[in-house]
Structures are given as structure tokens and as C-alpha cells.
Amino acid sequence: KAGVTQTPRYLIKTRGQQVTLSCSPISGHRSVSWYQQTPGQGLQFLFEYFSETQRNKGNFPGRFSGRQFSNSRSEMNVSTLELGDSALYLCASSLIGGTAYNEQFFGPGTRLTVL
Amino acid sequence: DAKTTQPPSMDCAEGRAANLPCNHSTISGNEYVYWYRQIHSQGPQYIIHGLKNNETNEMASLIITEDRKSSTLILPHATLRDTAVYYCIVRGPGSGAGSYQLTFGKGTKLSVIP
């Protein structure tokens, strides 16, 4: 079974631009979560989508948004990029989300650099 | 905030058992302990989880104290490929109904020495 895939793997943007990252979960998984990883803050939870609805949200500004499609694929968008948005963005999928034991499978991440 | 405390780094000789401790003194009765690891520049990888009983799988063993305030992840025969950052996570509820999230702390950087 194919793992979680994320595209693109690397991205360079400039301040003020916007960016869209994509995540394809493992087949059959309906929950997709996004995390941001930086050297200073570590791994931080952004949001979770389940059945096309945002079910859980971390403490990030509204510039960070996401959506999930009917095939469970998810995208996250960051508008008005800031230098501090440079990070590894990780996507994780799981079968049904948080109602029971729920192992999350992580993708390789998208490395975003903001210049 | 993460509800766990781990040593920032540990060394282990190749072939020996690696014992990684984790304190979670404020854990609630229905919260699971999860362990993930992250090899440099890759996404985190699930290792094992438990509630109150000791658990074992093909990767590791998890020993949880009777009061559930701490746990130890054991890699029985560490190899160089086990060099990674190991995260101990107490899975708590998220903001949405029926939702949970993983709150990662800083983890333990395990270095396996040849």
C-alpha cells in the first residue's frame, strides 16, 4: 500500500506570496492532519480534516488554511508568506481520526523556504 | 503544551538495548502514551502506544509504570539506523468533537554508537 505523499517536496517563495501544499493520504484513510516543524518550535499541530470538514485546529493565524476533498486528499494554503513560515510542513493520515486508537502515518514533508 | 518530559539526548552502543525514559505525571486515565521517532529530515514514524499495560511489537517494547506517571521505550538491540529523535506523546483531546491531536515535545535525540 502506498504511503502518504506530499507535493512538492521543496519550495522556495518570497515574502508576501502565497503557497499551496498538497497531501495524498494512504488509500482508505479519511483523516488528514497537518504539522509545521521548525528548529525553534519543533513539531506543531496546524489542523485536522475529516470527511472534508476541519475538525481540529491548532494555534496558528488565519493565514494558514486548508481543505479536504471528497477523495480525502488535502491541501493547505499559506497566504502573505513571512520569513518565519520557512519550515518543514508534514502531513499525516489516519483511518478514522481521533475517536479510537488511531495511528498517524506521516509523509516525507514539504520543505518551504521563504526569502 | 506537551505533557511529557524527556532527556534531550542519549547515547547507546550498537547491539545493546536502548532505554528511553519519559515522564508524564499529569496523564489522565483515558490518555494513551504514544512513541514516534523521526530520522533526520523524514516524517515521524509510529513506534508503539499503550494505555496501562506493557506492550511489545516488532520494533520495541513499552513499559508503563503502575501509576502511569512514567514510561520507558526499549529498543532491544539498537542499530545505527535507530539513530533518531524519539518523541513520547500523551494523546489528548483536540478542539473538535471526537477529535484528538498529537502534541510533540522536543523529544530525545538517540545516538547509536558503533
Tab-separated table of C-alpha atoms in Angstrom:
chain	number	residue	atom	x	y	z
A	1	LYS	CA	0.000	0.000	0.000
A	2	ALA	CA	1.420	3.380	-0.966
A	3	GLY	CA	2.318	5.725	1.863
A	4	VAL	CA	1.397	9.334	2.391
A	5	THR	CA	2.657	11.501	-0.441
A	6	GLN	CA	3.280	15.210	-0.343
A	7	THR	CA	3.949	17.581	-3.205
A	8	PRO	CA	6.044	19.463	-3.864
A	9	ARG	CA	8.942	18.225	-1.744
A	10	TYR	CA	10.780	21.526	-1.879
A	11	LEU	CA	9.541	25.035	-2.485
A	12	ILE	CA	11.090	28.488	-2.456
A	13	LYS	CA	8.879	31.556	-2.197
A	14	THR	CA	9.340	35.213	-1.359
A	15	ARG	CA	7.697	37.234	1.377
A	16	GLY	CA	4.146	38.261	0.613
A	17	GLN	CA	3.456	35.410	-1.776
A	18	GLN	CA	1.048	32.604	-1.105
A	19	VAL	CA	1.650	28.880	-1.358
A	20	THR	CA	-0.421	25.713	-1.643
A	21	LEU	CA	0.849	22.345	-0.469
A	22	SER	CA	-0.759	19.033	-1.312
A	23	CYS	CA	-1.130	15.786	0.596
A	24	SER	CA	-2.466	12.449	-0.601
A	25	PRO	CA	-3.291	10.129	2.309
A	26	ILE	CA	-2.971	6.391	2.394
A	27	SER	CA	-5.809	4.772	0.494
A	28	GLY	CA	-8.806	4.348	2.763
A	29	HIS	CA	-7.651	6.903	5.317
A	30	ARG	CA	-10.151	9.655	5.936
A	31	SER	CA	-8.357	11.856	8.412
A	32	VAL	CA	-5.562	14.187	7.381
A	33	SER	CA	-3.581	16.315	9.821
A	34	TRP	CA	-1.006	18.984	9.083
A	35	TYR	CA	2.004	19.920	11.188
A	36	GLN	CA	4.686	22.570	10.953
A	37	GLN	CA	8.222	21.763	12.063
A	38	THR	CA	10.843	24.423	12.723
A	39	PRO	CA	14.135	24.206	14.637
A	40	GLY	CA	12.898	26.680	17.217
A	41	GLN	CA	9.336	25.498	17.837
A	42	GLY	CA	9.599	21.834	16.934
A	43	LEU	CA	6.582	19.979	15.596
A	44	GLN	CA	3.378	21.957	15.949
A	45	PHE	CA	-0.123	20.884	15.029
A	46	LEU	CA	-1.862	23.035	12.419
A	47	PHE	CA	-5.230	21.394	11.752
A	48	GLU	CA	-7.036	18.156	11.062
A	49	TYR	CA	-9.584	17.373	8.387
A	50	PHE	CA	-12.016	14.515	8.409
A	51	SER	CA	-14.686	13.889	5.787
A	52	GLU	CA	-14.000	17.265	4.172
A	53	THR	CA	-14.537	19.149	7.434
A	54	GLN	CA	-11.986	20.803	9.649
A	55	ARG	CA	-12.402	19.013	12.936
A	56	ASN	CA	-9.485	20.311	14.940
A	57	LYS	CA	-7.289	23.391	14.778
A	58	GLY	CA	-4.034	24.450	16.395
A	59	ASN	CA	-2.906	27.942	17.361
A	60	PHE	CA	-1.898	29.368	14.029
A	61	PRO	CA	-3.035	32.631	12.416
A	62	GLY	CA	-5.740	32.728	9.800
A	63	ARG	CA	-3.122	32.970	7.041
A	64	PHE	CA	-2.893	29.208	7.402
A	65	SER	CA	-5.850	27.395	5.945
A	66	GLY	CA	-6.667	24.055	4.474
A	67	ARG	CA	-9.284	21.931	2.849
A	68	GLN	CA	-10.031	18.323	2.134
A	69	PHE	CA	-11.583	16.880	-0.965
A	70	SER	CA	-14.068	14.043	-1.315
A	71	ASN	CA	-11.241	11.609	-2.110
A	72	SER	CA	-9.587	12.601	1.222
A	73	ARG	CA	-6.734	14.431	-0.475
A	74	SER	CA	-5.913	17.619	1.352
A	75	GLU	CA	-4.314	20.936	0.600
A	76	MET	CA	-3.024	23.595	2.905
A	77	ASN	CA	-2.550	27.203	1.930
A	78	VAL	CA	-0.426	29.891	3.482
A	79	SER	CA	-1.123	33.439	2.360
A	80	THR	CA	1.072	36.510	2.718
A	81	LEU	CA	4.162	34.481	3.485
A	82	GLU	CA	6.534	35.633	6.197
A	83	LEU	CA	10.153	34.652	6.756
A	84	GLY	CA	9.075	32.744	9.858
A	85	ASP	CA	6.915	30.453	7.751
A	86	SER	CA	10.035	28.719	6.497
A	87	ALA	CA	9.614	25.197	7.790
A	88	LEU	CA	9.052	21.555	7.043
A	89	TYR	CA	5.321	21.004	6.596
A	90	LEU	CA	4.221	17.488	7.407
A	91	CYS	CA	1.010	15.766	6.565
A	92	ALA	CA	-0.243	12.711	8.433
A	93	SER	CA	-3.143	10.441	7.635
A	94	SER	CA	-5.105	8.013	9.743
A	95	LEU	CA	-8.060	5.747	9.252
A	96	ILE	CA	-10.849	7.488	11.053
A	97	GLY	CA	-9.358	10.218	13.143
A	98	GLY	CA	-9.485	10.558	16.854
A	99	THR	CA	-12.422	8.526	18.075
A	100	ALA	CA	-10.325	5.491	18.910
A	101	TYR	CA	-6.803	4.172	18.769
A	102	ASN	CA	-5.510	5.969	15.787
A	103	GLU	CA	-2.026	5.625	14.400
A	104	GLN	CA	-0.941	8.528	12.258
A	105	PHE	CA	1.214	7.872	9.221
A	106	PHE	CA	3.388	10.787	8.201
A	107	GLY	CA	4.512	11.827	4.769
A	108	PRO	CA	8.046	12.980	3.937
A	109	GLY	CA	7.097	16.631	4.211
A	110	THR	CA	7.387	19.722	2.063
A	111	ARG	CA	10.377	21.950	2.795
A	112	LEU	CA	9.250	25.557	2.357
A	113	THR	CA	11.831	28.328	2.249
A	114	VAL	CA	10.647	31.939	2.327
A	115	LEU	CA	13.154	34.521	1.133
B	1	ASP	CA	1.967	22.323	25.635
B	2	ALA	CA	3.464	18.848	25.624
B	3	LYS	CA	2.564	16.860	28.730
B	4	THR	CA	5.773	14.843	28.685
B	5	THR	CA	9.365	15.320	29.807
B	6	GLN	CA	12.246	13.531	28.119
B	7	PRO	CA	16.023	13.832	28.354
B	8	PRO	CA	17.326	15.876	25.427
B	9	SER	CA	19.880	13.306	24.335
B	10	MET	CA	21.180	9.802	24.972
B	11	ASP	CA	23.875	7.536	23.595
B	12	CYS	CA	23.655	3.792	23.164
B	13	ALA	CA	26.210	1.264	21.961
B	14	GLU	CA	25.265	-0.661	18.845
B	15	GLY	CA	23.766	-4.027	19.701
B	16	ARG	CA	22.816	-3.019	23.219
B	17	ALA	CA	19.348	-2.201	24.479
B	18	ALA	CA	18.330	1.436	24.339
B	19	ASN	CA	16.076	2.512	27.201
B	20	LEU	CA	14.405	5.858	26.635
B	21	PRO	CA	12.547	7.318	29.637
B	22	CYS	CA	9.548	9.611	29.603
B	23	ASN	CA	7.732	11.362	32.437
B	24	HIS	CA	4.027	12.145	32.091
B	25	SER	CA	2.956	12.824	35.644
B	26	THR	CA	-0.269	14.656	34.689
B	27	ILE	CA	-1.614	11.955	32.408
B	28	SER	CA	-5.345	11.314	32.621
B	29	GLY	CA	-6.886	7.904	32.994
B	30	ASN	CA	-8.044	7.641	29.401
B	31	GLU	CA	-4.982	9.122	27.713
B	32	TYR	CA	-2.674	6.908	25.722
B	33	VAL	CA	1.107	7.132	25.598
B	34	TYR	CA	2.469	7.115	22.062
B	35	TRP	CA	6.017	6.892	20.833
B	36	TYR	CA	7.175	8.174	17.469
B	37	ARG	CA	10.625	8.662	16.070
B	38	GLN	CA	11.972	10.950	13.416
B	39	ILE	CA	15.047	10.147	11.431
B	40	HIS	CA	16.754	13.238	10.097
B	41	SER	CA	14.687	15.116	7.508
B	42	GLN	CA	11.989	12.434	7.325
B	43	GLY	CA	8.447	12.412	8.654
B	44	PRO	CA	7.866	10.930	12.110
B	45	GLN	CA	7.328	7.185	12.263
B	46	TYR	CA	4.960	5.463	14.666
B	47	ILE	CA	6.645	3.008	17.014
B	48	ILE	CA	4.225	1.848	19.690
B	49	HIS	CA	1.486	3.009	22.030
B	50	GLY	CA	-0.087	1.881	25.292
B	51	LEU	CA	-2.625	2.748	27.918
B	52	LYS	CA	-1.603	0.938	31.098
B	53	ASN	CA	-0.306	-2.490	30.173
B	54	ASN	CA	3.171	-3.152	28.845
B	55	GLU	CA	3.232	-3.527	25.093
B	56	THR	CA	5.614	-5.146	22.627
B	57	ASN	CA	5.787	-5.179	18.863
B	58	GLU	CA	8.405	-5.945	16.265
B	59	MET	CA	10.115	-2.603	16.794
B	60	ALA	CA	10.119	-2.029	20.530
B	61	SER	CA	8.670	-2.598	23.974
B	62	LEU	CA	6.820	-0.067	26.058
B	63	ILE	CA	6.909	-0.308	29.820
B	64	ILE	CA	4.389	1.872	31.672
B	65	THR	CA	4.626	2.236	35.438
B	66	GLU	CA	1.677	1.145	37.531
B	67	ASP	CA	0.790	4.732	38.445
B	68	ARG	CA	1.140	5.641	34.747
B	69	LYS	CA	3.252	8.667	35.567
B	70	SER	CA	6.187	7.493	33.502
B	71	SER	CA	7.129	5.036	30.790
B	72	THR	CA	10.183	3.597	29.082
B	73	LEU	CA	10.635	2.729	25.446
B	74	ILE	CA	13.022	-0.163	24.931
B	75	LEU	CA	14.777	-0.886	21.661
B	76	PRO	CA	16.164	-4.349	22.432
B	77	HIS	CA	19.133	-4.376	20.045
B	78	ALA	CA	19.913	-0.889	18.823
B	79	THR	CA	21.409	-0.474	15.368
B	80	LEU	CA	22.910	2.564	13.675
B	81	ARG	CA	19.623	3.011	11.810
B	82	ASP	CA	17.884	3.625	15.130
B	83	THR	CA	19.701	6.946	15.465
B	84	ALA	CA	16.817	9.429	15.536
B	85	VAL	CA	14.804	11.798	17.692
B	86	TYR	CA	12.306	9.855	19.787
B	87	TYR	CA	9.085	11.537	20.845
B	88	CYS	CA	6.949	10.439	23.764
B	89	ILE	CA	3.431	11.807	23.378
B	90	VAL	CA	0.381	11.740	25.552
B	91	ARG	CA	-2.567	11.821	23.249
B	92	GLY	CA	-5.046	14.367	24.384
B	93	PRO	CA	-8.348	15.587	23.016
B	94	GLY	CA	-8.493	18.138	20.280
B	95	SER	CA	-10.797	21.071	19.898
B	96	GLY	CA	-13.331	19.302	17.731
B	97	ALA	CA	-15.809	16.728	18.958
B	98	GLY	CA	-14.358	13.243	18.734
B	99	SER	CA	-11.050	14.676	17.683
B	100	TYR	CA	-7.595	14.012	19.063
B	101	GLN	CA	-4.259	15.533	18.271
B	102	LEU	CA	-0.623	14.705	18.842
B	103	THR	CA	1.315	17.325	20.800
B	104	PHE	CA	5.015	16.783	20.221
B	105	GLY	CA	7.615	17.872	22.744
B	106	LYS	CA	11.303	18.234	21.991
B	107	GLY	CA	11.999	14.509	22.198
B	108	THR	CA	15.209	12.628	22.939
B	109	LYS	CA	17.956	12.542	20.369
B	110	LEU	CA	19.277	8.986	20.478
B	111	SER	CA	22.707	8.401	19.016
B	112	VAL	CA	23.681	4.781	18.442
B	113	ILE	CA	27.452	4.472	18.624
B	114	PRO	CA	29.314	1.787	16.621
